[in-house]
Amino acid sequence: MRIREGLHGSLIANDELDICGGIITNKINGKIKDIDHPLVIPPTFSGLFDSLYRKGGLGFKEEKNMKYKTDDRYYILGS
């Protein structure tokens, strides 16, 4: 969270999960805090969460739509 807080106002992203995914996978780290221009975060950084959904969800009790998230017959748009 400190990395995210330090980058507030310096990132451009369509979704906060793109930023979270980048931090978790170390594609975004504290080393970029000294940039002097806005950093555009690609939407692929949230792919980590898409992968988790397909492998069984995020582990929430009574998670909704698991049959769609884990069945290869269904395609998640935007993934």
CSV table of N, CA and C in Angstrom, one decimal:
chain,number,residue,atom,x,y,z
A,1,MET,N,0.8,-1.2,0.0
A,1,MET,CA,0.0,0.0,0.0
A,1,MET,C,0.9,1.3,0.0
A,2,ARG,N,2.0,1.2,0.6
A,2,ARG,CA,2.9,2.4,0.6
A,2,ARG,C,3.4,2.7,-0.8
A,3,ILE,N,3.6,1.7,-1.6
A,3,ILE,CA,4.0,1.9,-3.0
A,3,ILE,C,2.9,2.6,-3.7
A,4,ARG,N,1.7,2.1,-3.6
A,4,ARG,CA,0.5,2.7,-4.2
A,4,ARG,C,0.3,4.1,-3.8
A,5,GLU,N,0.4,4.4,-2.5
A,5,GLU,CA,0.2,5.7,-1.9
A,5,GLU,C,1.3,6.7,-2.5
A,6,GLY,N,2.5,6.2,-2.6
A,6,GLY,CA,3.6,7.1,-3.1
A,6,GLY,C,3.4,7.4,-4.6
A,7,LEU,N,2.7,6.6,-5.3
A,7,LEU,CA,2.5,6.8,-6.7
A,7,LEU,C,1.2,7.5,-7.1
A,8,HIS,N,0.5,7.9,-6.0
A,8,HIS,CA,-0.8,8.6,-6.3
A,8,HIS,C,-0.6,9.8,-7.1
A,9,GLY,N,-1.4,10.0,-8.2
A,9,GLY,CA,-1.2,11.1,-9.0
A,9,GLY,C,-0.2,11.0,-10.1
A,10,SER,N,0.6,9.9,-10.1
A,10,SER,CA,1.6,9.7,-11.1
A,10,SER,C,1.2,8.5,-12.1
A,11,LEU,N,0.1,7.9,-11.8
A,11,LEU,CA,-0.3,6.7,-12.7
A,11,LEU,C,-1.5,7.0,-13.4
A,12,ILE,N,-1.6,6.4,-14.6
A,12,ILE,CA,-2.8,6.4,-15.4
A,12,ILE,C,-3.2,5.0,-15.7
A,13,ALA,N,-4.4,4.6,-15.3
A,13,ALA,CA,-4.8,3.2,-15.4
A,13,ALA,C,-6.3,3.2,-15.6
A,14,ASN,N,-6.8,2.2,-16.3
A,14,ASN,CA,-8.3,2.0,-16.5
A,14,ASN,C,-8.9,1.4,-15.3
A,15,ASP,N,-8.1,0.7,-14.5
A,15,ASP,CA,-8.7,-0.1,-13.4
A,15,ASP,C,-7.7,-0.2,-12.3
A,16,GLU,N,-8.1,0.0,-11.1
A,16,GLU,CA,-7.2,-0.1,-10.0
A,16,GLU,C,-6.6,-1.5,-9.8
A,17,LEU,N,-7.2,-2.6,-10.3
A,17,LEU,CA,-6.7,-3.9,-10.3
A,17,LEU,C,-5.5,-4.0,-11.2
A,18,ASP,N,-5.4,-3.2,-12.2
A,18,ASP,CA,-4.2,-3.2,-13.1
A,18,ASP,C,-3.0,-2.7,-12.2
A,19,ILE,N,-3.2,-1.7,-11.4
A,19,ILE,CA,-2.1,-1.2,-10.5
A,19,ILE,C,-1.8,-2.3,-9.5
A,20,CYS,N,-2.8,-2.9,-8.8
A,20,CYS,CA,-2.6,-3.9,-7.8
A,20,CYS,C,-1.8,-5.1,-8.4
A,21,GLY,N,-2.2,-5.5,-9.5
A,21,GLY,CA,-1.6,-6.7,-10.2
A,21,GLY,C,-0.1,-6.3,-10.5
A,22,GLY,N,0.2,-5.1,-10.9
A,22,GLY,CA,1.5,-4.7,-11.2
A,22,GLY,C,2.4,-4.7,-10.0
A,23,ILE,N,1.8,-4.2,-8.9
A,23,ILE,CA,2.6,-4.2,-7.6
A,23,ILE,C,2.8,-5.6,-7.1
A,24,ILE,N,1.8,-6.5,-7.1
A,24,ILE,CA,2.0,-7.9,-6.6
A,24,ILE,C,3.0,-8.6,-7.4
A,25,THR,N,3.0,-8.4,-8.8
A,25,THR,CA,4.0,-9.1,-9.6
A,25,THR,C,5.3,-8.4,-9.7
A,26,ASN,N,5.5,-7.3,-9.0
A,26,ASN,CA,6.7,-6.5,-9.0
A,26,ASN,C,7.0,-5.8,-10.3
A,27,LYS,N,6.0,-5.7,-11.2
A,27,LYS,CA,6.2,-4.9,-12.4
A,27,LYS,C,6.1,-3.4,-12.0
A,28,ILE,N,5.5,-3.1,-10.9
A,28,ILE,CA,5.5,-1.7,-10.4
A,28,ILE,C,6.1,-1.8,-9.0
A,29,ASN,N,7.1,-1.1,-8.8
A,29,ASN,CA,7.8,-1.1,-7.5
A,29,ASN,C,8.2,0.3,-7.0
A,30,GLY,N,8.8,0.4,-5.9
A,30,GLY,CA,9.2,1.6,-5.3
A,30,GLY,C,10.2,2.4,-6.1
A,31,LYS,N,10.9,1.7,-7.0
A,31,LYS,CA,12.0,2.4,-7.8
A,31,LYS,C,11.4,3.4,-8.8
A,32,ILE,N,10.1,3.3,-9.1
A,32,ILE,CA,9.6,4.2,-10.1
A,32,ILE,C,8.9,5.4,-9.4
A,33,LYS,N,9.1,5.6,-8.1
A,33,LYS,CA,8.4,6.7,-7.5
A,33,LYS,C,9.0,8.0,-7.8
A,34,ASP,N,10.2,8.1,-8.4
A,34,ASP,CA,10.9,9.3,-8.7
A,34,ASP,C,10.7,9.8,-10.1
A,35,ILE,N,9.7,9.2,-10.8
A,35,ILE,CA,9.5,9.6,-12.2
A,35,ILE,C,8.9,11.0,-12.3
A,36,ASP,N,9.2,11.7,-13.3
A,36,ASP,CA,8.7,13.1,-13.4
A,36,ASP,C,7.6,13.2,-14.5
A,37,HIS,N,7.0,12.1,-14.9
A,37,HIS,CA,5.9,12.1,-15.9
A,37,HIS,C,4.9,11.0,-15.5
A,38,PRO,N,3.7,11.2,-16.0
A,38,PRO,CA,2.7,10.1,-15.6
A,38,PRO,C,3.1,8.8,-16.3
A,39,LEU,N,2.8,7.7,-15.6
A,39,LEU,CA,3.1,6.4,-16.0
A,39,LEU,C,1.8,5.7,-16.4
A,40,VAL,N,1.7,5.2,-17.6
A,40,VAL,CA,0.5,4.5,-18.1
A,40,VAL,C,0.7,3.0,-17.8
A,41,ILE,N,-0.3,2.5,-17.1
A,41,ILE,CA,-0.3,1.1,-16.7
A,41,ILE,C,-1.1,0.3,-17.7
A,42,PRO,N,-0.6,-0.7,-18.3
A,42,PRO,CA,-1.3,-1.5,-19.3
A,42,PRO,C,-2.4,-2.4,-18.6
A,43,PRO,N,-3.5,-2.6,-19.3
A,43,PRO,CA,-4.6,-3.4,-18.7
A,43,PRO,C,-4.2,-4.9,-18.5
A,44,THR,N,-3.1,-5.3,-19.0
A,44,THR,CA,-2.7,-6.7,-18.8
A,44,THR,C,-2.1,-7.0,-17.4
A,45,PHE,N,-1.8,-6.0,-16.7
A,45,PHE,CA,-1.3,-6.2,-15.3
A,45,PHE,C,-2.3,-6.8,-14.4
A,46,SER,N,-3.6,-6.7,-14.7
A,46,SER,CA,-4.6,-7.4,-13.9
A,46,SER,C,-4.8,-8.8,-14.2
A,47,GLY,N,-4.1,-9.3,-15.2
A,47,GLY,CA,-4.2,-10.7,-15.6
A,47,GLY,C,-4.0,-11.7,-14.5
A,48,LEU,N,-3.2,-11.3,-13.5
A,48,LEU,CA,-3.1,-12.2,-12.3
A,48,LEU,C,-4.4,-12.6,-11.7
A,49,PHE,N,-5.3,-11.6,-11.6
A,49,PHE,CA,-6.6,-11.9,-11.0
A,49,PHE,C,-7.5,-12.7,-11.9
A,50,ASP,N,-7.4,-12.5,-13.2
A,50,ASP,CA,-8.1,-13.3,-14.2
A,50,ASP,C,-7.7,-14.8,-14.0
A,51,SER,N,-6.4,-15.0,-13.9
A,51,SER,CA,-5.9,-16.4,-13.7
A,51,SER,C,-6.4,-17.0,-12.5
A,52,LEU,N,-6.5,-16.3,-11.4
A,52,LEU,CA,-7.0,-16.8,-10.1
A,52,LEU,C,-8.5,-17.2,-10.3
A,53,TYR,N,-9.3,-16.4,-11.0
A,53,TYR,CA,-10.7,-16.7,-11.2
A,53,TYR,C,-10.8,-18.0,-11.9
A,54,ARG,N,-10.0,-18.2,-12.9
A,54,ARG,CA,-10.1,-19.4,-13.7
A,54,ARG,C,-9.7,-20.7,-13.0
A,55,LYS,N,-8.9,-20.5,-12.0
A,55,LYS,CA,-8.3,-21.6,-11.2
A,55,LYS,C,-9.2,-21.9,-10.0
A,56,GLY,N,-10.3,-21.2,-9.8
A,56,GLY,CA,-11.1,-21.6,-8.7
A,56,GLY,C,-11.6,-20.4,-7.9
A,57,GLY,N,-11.5,-19.2,-8.4
A,57,GLY,CA,-12.0,-18.0,-7.7
A,57,GLY,C,-11.0,-17.4,-6.8
A,58,LEU,N,-11.4,-16.5,-6.0
A,58,LEU,CA,-10.5,-15.8,-5.1
A,58,LEU,C,-10.7,-16.3,-3.7
A,59,GLY,N,-11.5,-17.3,-3.5
A,59,GLY,CA,-11.6,-17.9,-2.2
A,59,GLY,C,-12.6,-17.3,-1.2
A,60,PHE,N,-13.5,-16.4,-1.8
A,60,PHE,CA,-14.5,-15.8,-1.0
A,60,PHE,C,-15.6,-16.9,-0.7
A,61,LYS,N,-16.2,-16.8,0.5
A,61,LYS,CA,-17.2,-17.7,0.9
A,61,LYS,C,-18.4,-17.5,0.0
A,62,GLU,N,-19.0,-18.5,-0.6
A,62,GLU,CA,-20.2,-18.4,-1.5
A,62,GLU,C,-19.9,-17.5,-2.7
A,63,GLU,N,-18.7,-17.6,-3.2
A,63,GLU,CA,-18.4,-16.7,-4.4
A,63,GLU,C,-19.3,-17.0,-5.5
A,64,LYS,N,-19.8,-16.0,-6.2
A,64,LYS,CA,-20.8,-16.1,-7.2
A,64,LYS,C,-20.2,-16.5,-8.6
A,65,ASN,N,-21.0,-17.1,-9.4
A,65,ASN,CA,-20.7,-17.5,-10.8
A,65,ASN,C,-19.5,-18.3,-10.9
A,66,MET,N,-19.2,-19.2,-10.0
A,66,MET,CA,-18.0,-20.0,-10.1
A,66,MET,C,-18.1,-21.0,-11.3
A,67,LYS,N,-19.3,-21.4,-11.6
A,67,LYS,CA,-19.4,-22.3,-12.8
A,67,LYS,C,-18.9,-21.7,-14.1
A,68,TYR,N,-19.1,-20.4,-14.2
A,68,TYR,CA,-18.7,-19.7,-15.4
A,68,TYR,C,-17.2,-19.3,-15.3
A,69,LYS,N,-16.7,-19.0,-14.1
A,69,LYS,CA,-15.3,-18.6,-13.9
A,69,LYS,C,-14.3,-19.8,-14.1
A,70,THR,N,-14.8,-21.0,-13.8
A,70,THR,CA,-13.9,-22.1,-13.8
A,70,THR,C,-14.1,-23.1,-15.0
A,71,ASP,N,-15.1,-22.8,-15.8
A,71,ASP,CA,-15.4,-23.7,-16.9
A,71,ASP,C,-14.8,-23.1,-18.2
A,72,ASP,N,-14.0,-23.9,-18.9
A,72,ASP,CA,-13.3,-23.5,-20.1
A,72,ASP,C,-14.3,-23.2,-21.3
A,73,ARG,N,-15.5,-23.7,-21.1
A,73,ARG,CA,-16.5,-23.4,-22.2
A,73,ARG,C,-17.0,-22.0,-22.2
A,74,TYR,N,-16.7,-21.3,-21.2
A,74,TYR,CA,-17.1,-19.9,-21.1
A,74,TYR,C,-15.9,-19.0,-21.3
A,75,TYR,N,-16.1,-17.9,-22.0
A,75,TYR,CA,-15.0,-17.0,-22.3
A,75,TYR,C,-15.3,-15.7,-21.6
A,76,ILE,N,-14.3,-15.2,-20.8
A,76,ILE,CA,-14.5,-13.9,-20.1
A,76,ILE,C,-14.1,-12.8,-21.0
A,77,LEU,N,-15.0,-11.9,-21.4
A,77,LEU,CA,-14.7,-10.8,-22.3
A,77,LEU,C,-13.6,-9.9,-21.7
A,78,GLY,N,-12.7,-9.5,-22.6
A,78,GLY,CA,-11.7,-8.6,-22.1
A,78,GLY,C,-10.5,-9.3,-21.5
A,79,SER,N,-10.5,-10.6,-21.6
A,79,SER,CA,-9.3,-11.3,-21.0
A,79,SER,C,-8.4,-11.8,-22.1
